[in-house]
PDB file of C-alpha atoms in Angstrom:
ATOM      1  CA  MET A   1     205.724-105.083-230.947  1.00  0.00           C
ATOM      2  CA  GLY A   2     206.345-105.166-227.132  1.00  0.00           C
ATOM      3  CA  ALA A   3     202.801-106.257-226.156  1.00  0.00           C
ATOM      4  CA  GLY A   4     201.914-109.495-224.294  1.00  0.00           C
ATOM      5  CA  HIS A   5     205.229-111.332-223.987  1.00  0.00           C
ATOM      6  CA  SER A   6     206.482-112.133-220.599  1.00  0.00           C
ATOM      7  CA  HIS A   7     209.572-114.190-219.864  1.00  0.00           C
ATOM      8  CA  ALA A   8     210.196-117.493-217.759  1.00  0.00           C
ATOM      9  CA  LEU A   9     213.025-115.569-215.461  1.00  0.00           C
ATOM     10  CA  PHE A  10     211.084-112.316-214.805  1.00  0.00           C
ATOM     11  CA  VAL A  11     209.713-112.137-211.275  1.00  0.00           C
ATOM     12  CA  ASP A  12     206.438-110.129-211.393  1.00  0.00           C
ATOM     13  CA  ARG A  13     206.424-108.151-208.085  1.00  0.00           C
ATOM     14  CA  ARG A  14     207.027-104.630-206.989  1.00  0.00           C
ATOM     15  CA  SER A  15     210.767-103.722-205.504  1.00  0.00           C
ATOM     16  CA  PRO A  16     212.938-100.629-205.582  1.00  0.00           C
ATOM     17  CA  VAL A  17     214.851-102.721-208.323  1.00  0.00           C
ATOM     18  CA  HIS A  18     211.889-103.617-210.504  1.00  0.00           C
ATOM     19  CA  ASP A  19     210.816 -99.818-210.615  1.00  0.00           C
ATOM     20  CA  LEU A  20     214.465 -98.534-211.784  1.00  0.00           C
ATOM     21  CA  ALA A  21     214.554 -97.830-215.345  1.00  0.00           C
ATOM     22  CA  PRO A  22     216.355-100.647-217.414  1.00  0.00           C
ATOM     23  CA  GLU A  23     219.089 -98.725-218.570  1.00  0.00           C
ATOM     24  CA  VAL A  24     220.550 -98.055-215.415  1.00  0.00           C
ATOM     25  CA  LYS A  25     220.235-101.953-214.234  1.00  0.00           C
ATOM     26  CA  ILE A  26     221.706-102.922-217.529  1.00  0.00           C
ATOM     27  CA  ALA A  27     224.979-100.540-216.898  1.00  0.00           C
ATOM     28  CA  ALA A  28     225.203-101.494-213.107  1.00  0.00           C
ATOM     29  CA  SER A  29     225.161-105.229-214.481  1.00  0.00           C
ATOM     30  CA  VAL A  30     227.738-104.886-217.008  1.00  0.00           C
ATOM     31  CA  LEU A  31     229.951-102.463-214.718  1.00  0.00           C
ATOM     32  CA  PHE A  32     229.651-105.066-211.735  1.00  0.00           C
ATOM     33  CA  THR A  33     230.532-107.924-214.410  1.00  0.00           C
ATOM     34  CA  VAL A  34     234.001-105.667-215.403  1.00  0.00           C
ATOM     35  CA  ALA A  35     234.786-105.327-211.608  1.00  0.00           C
ATOM     36  CA  VAL A  36     234.280-108.806-211.199  1.00  0.00           C
ATOM     37  CA  VAL A  37     236.456-109.755-214.075  1.00  0.00           C
ATOM     38  CA  ALA A  38     239.246-107.609-213.283  1.00  0.00           C
ATOM     39  CA  THR A  39     239.650-108.943-209.548  1.00  0.00           C
ATOM     40  CA  PRO A  40     242.939-111.136-208.903  1.00  0.00           C
ATOM     41  CA  ARG A  41     241.936-114.896-208.829  1.00  0.00           C
ATOM     42  CA  GLU A  42     244.161-114.888-205.498  1.00  0.00           C
ATOM     43  CA  ALA A  43     241.900-112.288-203.661  1.00  0.00           C
ATOM     44  CA  LEU A  44     239.218-114.533-202.274  1.00  0.00           C
ATOM     45  CA  TRP A  45     237.867-112.226-199.915  1.00  0.00           C
ATOM     46  CA  ALA A  46     236.634-110.050-202.921  1.00  0.00           C
ATOM     47  CA  PHE A  47     234.692-112.661-204.318  1.00  0.00           C
ATOM     48  CA  GLY A  48     233.075-112.950-200.903  1.00  0.00           C
ATOM     49  CA  GLY A  49     232.034-109.198-200.981  1.00  0.00           C
ATOM     50  CA  TYR A  50     230.720-109.543-204.463  1.00  0.00           C
ATOM     51  CA  LEU A  51     228.437-112.187-203.303  1.00  0.00           C
ATOM     52  CA  ALA A  52     227.333-110.108-200.474  1.00  0.00           C
ATOM     53  CA  VAL A  53     226.580-107.384-203.159  1.00  0.00           C
ATOM     54  CA  ILE A  54     224.530-110.111-205.206  1.00  0.00           C
ATOM     55  CA  VAL A  55     222.774-111.031-202.011  1.00  0.00           C
ATOM     56  CA  ALA A  56     222.063-107.464-201.060  1.00  0.00           C
ATOM     57  CA  VAL A  57     220.632-106.753-204.322  1.00  0.00           C
ATOM     58  CA  ALA A  58     218.290-109.947-204.471  1.00  0.00           C
ATOM     59  CA  LEU A  59     216.546-109.062-201.031  1.00  0.00           C
ATOM     60  CA  THR A  60     216.252-105.746-202.037  1.00  0.00           C
ATOM     61  CA  ALA A  61     214.318-106.818-205.335  1.00  0.00           C
ATOM     62  CA  ARG A  62     212.573-109.527-203.298  1.00  0.00           C
ATOM     63  CA  ILE A  63     213.720-112.333-205.167  1.00  0.00           C
ATOM     64  CA  GLY A  64     214.557-115.409-203.133  1.00  0.00           C
ATOM     65  CA  LEU A  65     218.189-116.856-202.964  1.00  0.00           C
ATOM     66  CA  ARG A  66     216.898-120.418-203.589  1.00  0.00           C
ATOM     67  CA  TRP A  67     215.441-119.145-206.954  1.00  0.00           C
ATOM     68  CA  LEU A  68     218.676-117.700-207.650  1.00  0.00           C
ATOM     69  CA  ALA A  69     220.353-120.923-207.001  1.00  0.00           C
ATOM     70  CA  LEU A  70     218.244-123.085-208.686  1.00  0.00           C
ATOM     71  CA  ARG A  71     218.703-121.023-212.006  1.00  0.00           C
ATOM     72  CA  SER A  72     222.138-120.707-211.766  1.00  0.00           C
ATOM     73  CA  LEU A  73     222.755-124.545-212.297  1.00  0.00           C
ATOM     74  CA  ILE A  74     222.426-123.709-215.904  1.00  0.00           C
ATOM     75  CA  GLU A  75     226.083-122.764-215.719  1.00  0.00           C
ATOM     76  CA  LEU A  76     227.227-126.225-214.519  1.00  0.00           C
ATOM     77  CA  PRO A  77     227.634-127.970-218.250  1.00  0.00           C
ATOM     78  CA  PHE A  78     230.138-125.065-218.789  1.00  0.00           C
ATOM     79  CA  ILE A  79     232.311-125.135-216.080  1.00  0.00           C
ATOM     80  CA  LEU A  80     232.743-129.043-215.541  1.00  0.00           C
ATOM     81  CA  PHE A  81     236.142-128.801-217.505  1.00  0.00           C
ATOM     82  CA  ALA A  82     237.088-126.396-214.661  1.00  0.00           C
ATOM     83  CA  PHE A  83     237.632-129.518-212.477  1.00  0.00           C
ATOM     84  CA  ALA A  84     240.228-130.997-214.535  1.00  0.00           C
ATOM     85  CA  LEU A  85     242.618-128.069-214.270  1.00  0.00           C
ATOM     86  CA  PRO A  86     244.134-129.056-210.924  1.00  0.00           C
ATOM     87  CA  PHE A  87     245.151-132.325-212.315  1.00  0.00           C
ATOM     88  CA  LEU A  88     246.307-131.294-216.013  1.00  0.00           C
ATOM     89  CA  GLY A  89     248.178-127.848-214.430  1.00  0.00           C
ATOM     90  CA  HIS A  90     251.702-127.497-214.539  1.00  0.00           C
ATOM     91  CA  GLY A  91     254.288-125.819-211.834  1.00  0.00           C
ATOM     92  CA  GLU A  92     254.063-126.065-207.734  1.00  0.00           C
ATOM     93  CA  ARG A  93     252.000-129.201-206.838  1.00  0.00           C
ATOM     94  CA  VAL A  94     250.376-129.696-203.278  1.00  0.00           C
ATOM     95  CA  HIS A  95     248.815-133.241-202.057  1.00  0.00           C
ATOM     96  CA  TRP A  96     245.319-133.154-200.863  1.00  0.00           C
ATOM     97  CA  LEU A  97     243.533-136.577-199.967  1.00  0.00           C
ATOM     98  CA  GLY A  98     246.094-138.577-201.705  1.00  0.00           C
ATOM     99  CA  MET A  99     245.985-136.632-205.161  1.00  0.00           C
ATOM    100  CA  SER A 100     248.495-134.391-206.532  1.00  0.00           C
ATOM    101  CA  LEU A 101     246.953-131.007-207.608  1.00  0.00           C
ATOM    102  CA  SER A 102     248.533-128.145-209.397  1.00  0.00           C
ATOM    103  CA  VAL A 103     248.745-125.226-207.522  1.00  0.00           C
ATOM    104  CA  ASP A 104     248.236-122.924-210.656  1.00  0.00           C
ATOM    105  CA  GLY A 105     245.629-125.351-211.598  1.00  0.00           C
ATOM    106  CA  VAL A 106     243.375-124.756-208.535  1.00  0.00           C
ATOM    107  CA  TYR A 107     243.501-121.218-208.868  1.00  0.00           C
ATOM    108  CA  GLY A 108     242.356-121.483-212.198  1.00  0.00           C
ATOM    109  CA  MET A 109     239.549-123.506-211.357  1.00  0.00           C
ATOM    110  CA  TRP A 110     238.532-120.910-208.730  1.00  0.00           C
ATOM    111  CA  ASN A 111     238.787-118.284-210.849  1.00  0.00           C
ATOM    112  CA  ILE A 112     236.595-119.823-213.506  1.00  0.00           C
ATOM    113  CA  ILE A 113     233.733-121.044-211.258  1.00  0.00           C
ATOM    114  CA  ALA A 114     233.834-117.739-209.258  1.00  0.00           C
ATOM    115  CA  LYS A 115     233.876-115.603-211.800  1.00  0.00           C
ATOM    116  CA  GLY A 116     231.367-117.309-214.051  1.00  0.00           C
ATOM    117  CA  THR A 117     228.925-117.964-211.058  1.00  0.00           C
ATOM    118  CA  LEU A 118     228.930-114.287-209.849  1.00  0.00           C
ATOM    119  CA  GLY A 119     228.281-113.393-213.894  1.00  0.00           C
ATOM    120  CA  VAL A 120     225.295-115.852-214.072  1.00  0.00           C
ATOM    121  CA  LEU A 121     223.937-114.514-210.804  1.00  0.00           C
ATOM    122  CA  SER A 122     224.253-110.941-211.975  1.00  0.00           C
ATOM    123  CA  SER A 123     222.762-111.610-215.139  1.00  0.00           C
ATOM    124  CA  LEU A 124     219.874-113.443-213.225  1.00  0.00           C
ATOM    125  CA  LEU A 125     219.181-110.581-211.090  1.00  0.00           C
ATOM    126  CA  LEU A 126     218.954-108.248-214.054  1.00  0.00           C
ATOM    127  CA  ALA A 127     216.603-110.917-216.180  1.00  0.00           C
ATOM    128  CA  GLY A 128     214.599-111.547-212.863  1.00  0.00           C
ATOM    129  CA  THR A 129     213.750-107.616-212.479  1.00  0.00           C
ATOM    130  CA  THR A 130     213.504-106.548-216.013  1.00  0.00           C
ATOM    131  CA  THR A 131     210.988-107.622-218.639  1.00  0.00           C
ATOM    132  CA  PRO A 132     212.620-108.449-222.445  1.00  0.00           C
ATOM    133  CA  ARG A 133     210.731-105.534-223.717  1.00  0.00           C
ATOM    134  CA  ASP A 134     212.410-103.267-221.133  1.00  0.00           C
ATOM    135  CA  LEU A 135     215.440-104.844-221.531  1.00  0.00           C
ATOM    136  CA  LEU A 136     215.223-104.077-225.216  1.00  0.00           C
ATOM    137  CA  LEU A 137     214.293-100.517-224.352  1.00  0.00           C
ATOM    138  CA  GLY A 138     217.188 -99.562-222.114  1.00  0.00           C
ATOM    139  CA  LEU A 139     219.792-101.110-224.853  1.00  0.00           C
ATOM    140  CA  ASP A 140     217.838 -98.611-227.058  1.00  0.00           C
ATOM    141  CA  ARG A 141     218.652 -95.644-224.581  1.00  0.00           C
ATOM    142  CA  LEU A 142     222.178 -96.676-224.137  1.00  0.00           C
ATOM    143  CA  ARG A 143     222.659 -96.272-227.932  1.00  0.00           C
ATOM    144  CA  CYS A 144     222.943-100.042-228.733  1.00  0.00           C
ATOM    145  CA  PRO A 145     223.198-100.293-232.535  1.00  0.00           C
ATOM    146  CA  ALA A 146     219.598-100.074-233.893  1.00  0.00           C
ATOM    147  CA  MET A 147     220.032-103.363-236.048  1.00  0.00           C
ATOM    148  CA  ILE A 148     220.505-105.558-232.960  1.00  0.00           C
ATOM    149  CA  THR A 149     217.833-103.872-230.923  1.00  0.00           C
ATOM    150  CA  VAL A 150     215.305-104.577-233.964  1.00  0.00           C
ATOM    151  CA  ILE A 151     216.481-108.396-234.647  1.00  0.00           C
ATOM    152  CA  ALA A 152     216.374-108.869-231.004  1.00  0.00           C
ATOM    153  CA  THR A 153     212.874-107.479-230.826  1.00  0.00           C
ATOM    154  CA  PHE A 154     211.496-109.789-233.877  1.00  0.00           C
ATOM    155  CA  MET A 155     213.103-112.517-232.074  1.00  0.00           C
ATOM    156  CA  LEU A 156     211.522-112.054-228.913  1.00  0.00           C
ATOM    157  CA  ARG A 157     208.083-111.251-230.755  1.00  0.00           C
ATOM    158  CA  TYR A 158     207.915-114.604-233.186  1.00  0.00           C
ATOM    159  CA  LEU A 159     209.820-116.894-231.018  1.00  0.00           C
ATOM    160  CA  ASP A 160     206.497-118.193-229.836  1.00  0.00           C
ATOM    161  CA  VAL A 161     204.806-118.063-232.836  1.00  0.00           C
ATOM    162  CA  LEU A 162     207.412-120.132-234.431  1.00  0.00           C
ATOM    163  CA  ALA A 163     207.521-122.686-231.415  1.00  0.00           C
ATOM    164  CA  GLY A 164     203.713-123.035-231.858  1.00  0.00           C
ATOM    165  CA  GLU A 165     204.292-123.465-235.853  1.00  0.00           C
ATOM    166  CA  GLY A 166     206.729-126.381-234.797  1.00  0.00           C
ATOM    167  CA  ARG A 167     204.586-128.130-232.110  1.00  0.00           C
ATOM    168  CA  ARG A 168     201.423-127.784-234.945  1.00  0.00           C
ATOM    169  CA  MET A 169     203.884-129.648-237.801  1.00  0.00           C
ATOM    170  CA  ARG A 170     204.774-131.953-235.037  1.00  0.00           C
ATOM    171  CA  VAL A 171     201.409-132.870-234.352  1.00  0.00           C
ATOM    172  CA  ALA A 172     200.558-133.190-238.076  1.00  0.00           C
ATOM    173  CA  GLN A 173     203.330-135.923-238.558  1.00  0.00           C
ATOM    174  CA  ARG A 174     202.123-137.836-235.374  1.00  0.00           C
ATOM    175  CA  SER A 175     198.682-137.848-236.616  1.00  0.00           C
ATOM    176  CA  ARG A 176     199.647-139.386-240.151  1.00  0.00           C
ATOM    177  CA  GLY A 177     201.564-142.159-237.959  1.00  0.00           C
ATOM    178  CA  TYR A 178     205.108-140.819-238.475  1.00  0.00           C
ATOM    179  CA  ASP A 179     206.978-139.938-235.546  1.00  0.00           C
ATOM    180  CA  PRO A 180     210.847-139.857-236.178  1.00  0.00           C
ATOM    181  CA  ARG A 181     212.909-140.442-232.986  1.00  0.00           C
ATOM    182  CA  PHE A 182     215.737-142.401-234.009  1.00  0.00           C
ATOM    183  CA  LEU A 183     218.941-141.587-235.822  1.00  0.00           C
ATOM    184  CA  TRP A 184     217.899-143.565-239.121  1.00  0.00           C
ATOM    185  CA  GLN A 185     214.657-141.269-239.048  1.00  0.00           C
ATOM    186  CA  ILE A 186     217.053-138.213-238.984  1.00  0.00           C
ATOM    187  CA  LYS A 187     215.854-137.224-242.713  1.00  0.00           C
ATOM    188  CA  GLY A 188     212.008-136.640-241.516  1.00  0.00           C
ATOM    189  CA  PHE A 189     213.628-134.578-238.747  1.00  0.00           C
ATOM    190  CA  ALA A 190     215.711-132.604-241.069  1.00  0.00           C
ATOM    191  CA  THR A 191     212.847-132.273-243.655  1.00  0.00           C
ATOM    192  CA  GLY A 192     210.562-130.875-240.690  1.00  0.00           C
ATOM    193  CA  ILE A 193     213.071-128.306-240.120  1.00  0.00           C
ATOM    194  CA  GLY A 194     213.646-127.119-243.339  1.00  0.00           C
ATOM    195  CA  ALA A 195     210.014-126.763-243.775  1.00  0.00           C
ATOM    196  CA  LEU A 196     209.921-124.684-240.461  1.00  0.00           C
ATOM    197  CA  PHE A 197     212.583-122.507-241.963  1.00  0.00           C
ATOM    198  CA  LEU A 198     210.740-121.739-244.975  1.00  0.00           C
ATOM    199  CA  ARG A 199     207.620-120.944-243.219  1.00  0.00           C
ATOM    200  CA  ALA A 200     209.450-118.602-241.066  1.00  0.00           C
ATOM    201  CA  PHE A 201     211.326-116.952-243.779  1.00  0.00           C
ATOM    202  CA  GLU A 202     207.942-116.498-245.867  1.00  0.00           C
ATOM    203  CA  ARG A 203     205.911-115.276-242.703  1.00  0.00           C
ATOM    204  CA  GLY A 204     208.908-112.688-242.183  1.00  0.00           C
ATOM    205  CA  GLU A 205     208.724-111.381-245.688  1.00  0.00           C
ATOM    206  CA  ARG A 206     205.335-110.795-245.062  1.00  0.00           C
ATOM    207  CA  VAL A 207     205.478-108.987-242.055  1.00  0.00           C
ATOM    208  CA  TYR A 208     208.314-106.704-243.293  1.00  0.00           C
ATOM    209  CA  LEU A 209     206.342-105.802-246.201  1.00  0.00           C
ATOM    210  CA  ALA A 210     203.272-105.109-244.110  1.00  0.00           C
ATOM    211  CA  MET A 211     205.353-102.956-241.909  1.00  0.00           C
ATOM    212  CA  ILE A 212     206.936-100.959-244.810  1.00  0.00           C
ATOM    213  CA  SER A 213     203.069-100.296-246.138  1.00  0.00           C
ATOM    214  CA  ARG A 214     202.647 -98.775-242.508  1.00  0.00           C
ATOM    215  CA  GLY A 215     205.712 -96.254-242.733  1.00  0.00           C
ATOM    216  CA  TYR A 216     208.535 -98.493-241.286  1.00  0.00           C
ATOM    217  CA  GLU A 217     211.692 -96.595-241.533  1.00  0.00           C
ATOM    218  CA  GLY A 218     214.089 -99.353-240.022  1.00  0.00           C
ATOM    219  CA  ARG A 219     213.562 -98.700-236.327  1.00  0.00           C
ATOM    220  CA  ILE A 220     211.280-100.052-233.580  1.00  0.00           C
ATOM    221  CA  PRO A 221     209.677 -97.103-231.859  1.00  0.00           C
ATOM    222  CA  LEU A 222     210.790 -98.458-228.244  1.00  0.00           C
ATOM    223  CA  ALA A 223     212.258 -95.109-227.120  1.00  0.00           C
ATOM    224  CA  LEU A 224     208.903 -93.715-227.322  1.00  0.00           C
ATOM    225  CA  ALA A 225     207.983 -95.424-224.031  1.00  0.00           C
ATOM    226  CA  GLY A 226     208.733 -93.033-220.979  1.00  0.00           C
ATOM    227  CA  GLY A 227     211.139 -90.620-220.915  1.00  0.00           C
ATOM    228  CA  GLY A 228     214.362 -92.464-219.380  1.00  0.00           C
ATOM    229  CA  ALA A 229     215.906 -92.683-216.072  1.00  0.00           C
ATOM    230  CA  THR A 230     216.169 -89.818-213.481  1.00  0.00           C
ATOM    231  CA  ALA A 231     219.572 -88.927-211.973  1.00  0.00           C
ATOM    232  CA  ARG A 232     218.249 -90.470-208.787  1.00  0.00           C
ATOM    233  CA  GLN A 233     217.763 -93.563-210.448  1.00  0.00           C
ATOM    234  CA  TRP A 234     221.308 -93.501-211.928  1.00  0.00           C
ATOM    235  CA  ALA A 235     222.672 -92.633-208.374  1.00  0.00           C
ATOM    236  CA  ALA A 236     220.711 -95.448-206.719  1.00  0.00           C
ATOM    237  CA  ALA A 237     222.045 -97.884-209.308  1.00  0.00           C
ATOM    238  CA  ALA A 238     225.377 -96.561-209.284  1.00  0.00           C
ATOM    239  CA  THR A 239     225.909 -98.142-205.643  1.00  0.00           C
ATOM    240  CA  VAL A 240     226.345-101.432-207.026  1.00  0.00           C
ATOM    241  CA  PRO A 241     229.280-100.839-209.589  1.00  0.00           C
ATOM    242  CA  VAL A 242     230.770 -98.272-207.192  1.00  0.00           C
ATOM    243  CA  VAL A 243     231.059-100.814-204.190  1.00  0.00           C
ATOM    244  CA  ALA A 244     232.211-103.541-206.718  1.00  0.00           C
ATOM    245  CA  GLY A 245     234.739-100.845-207.955  1.00  0.00           C
ATOM    246  CA  ALA A 246     235.872-100.278-204.723  1.00  0.00           C
ATOM    247  CA  ILE A 247     236.477-104.259-203.860  1.00  0.00           C
ATOM    248  CA  ALA A 248     238.268-104.626-207.156  1.00  0.00           C
ATOM    249  CA  THR A 249     240.640-101.549-206.697  1.00  0.00           C
ATOM    250  CA  VAL A 250     241.612-102.871-203.018  1.00  0.00           C
ATOM    251  CA  ALA A 251     242.065-106.388-204.547  1.00  0.00           C
ATOM    252  CA  LEU A 252     244.407-104.938-207.308  1.00  0.00           C
ATOM    253  CA  LEU A 253     246.323-102.688-204.963  1.00  0.00           C
ATOM    254  CA  GLY A 254     246.719-105.424-202.318  1.00  0.00           C
TER     255      GLY A 254
END
């Protein structure tokens, strides 16, 4: 189930980070994010420290900073509303370039942008150094509920299949002179989506019956690949959350 499917975010190269077992990278990424979220927004220096950790990991993984910067732009639509907080906030206000800004709103904007960006960068590093199949394997080894890993496995396996099916249906529509693009043609678009859903449902039922006939018992055998992380790998990956935890602790106590 895990064969032959790469991901656009995965950077295929050899590095110490790529060679780590997926479960240690997932754990390190989650703990790093927890430390970032726990940091007080007023501790501006701490976020510079977290960024330095991200840069160090990226250089170790041989992932370009430009690659990270470009792909982190995906967060822009989600943080645009943060720029309104300095104008909508209450309490003490300051004047800057002729604008009256709320101090609490400025801190709120900074909090959202800084923590959101660091979380996105951490996720990009995880995705850039771990294949989708290995991510599922890591979640399985971390005792993630089997139902979640099974659903995610099927989603990754058949996403390309469904996309191809949708493209073929689109070509069939256009070859018959029907190309719904406008609002008054939404009925045709909805019909196509409905047909694609029915095809996906029927295909899923056939695949499930085929798996049952081959002895499927409700769990994809991802964990059969390899023997898991070594103590040395856990220790290497622990440096990231340990440094982040130390920064968060100093920021909280300060």
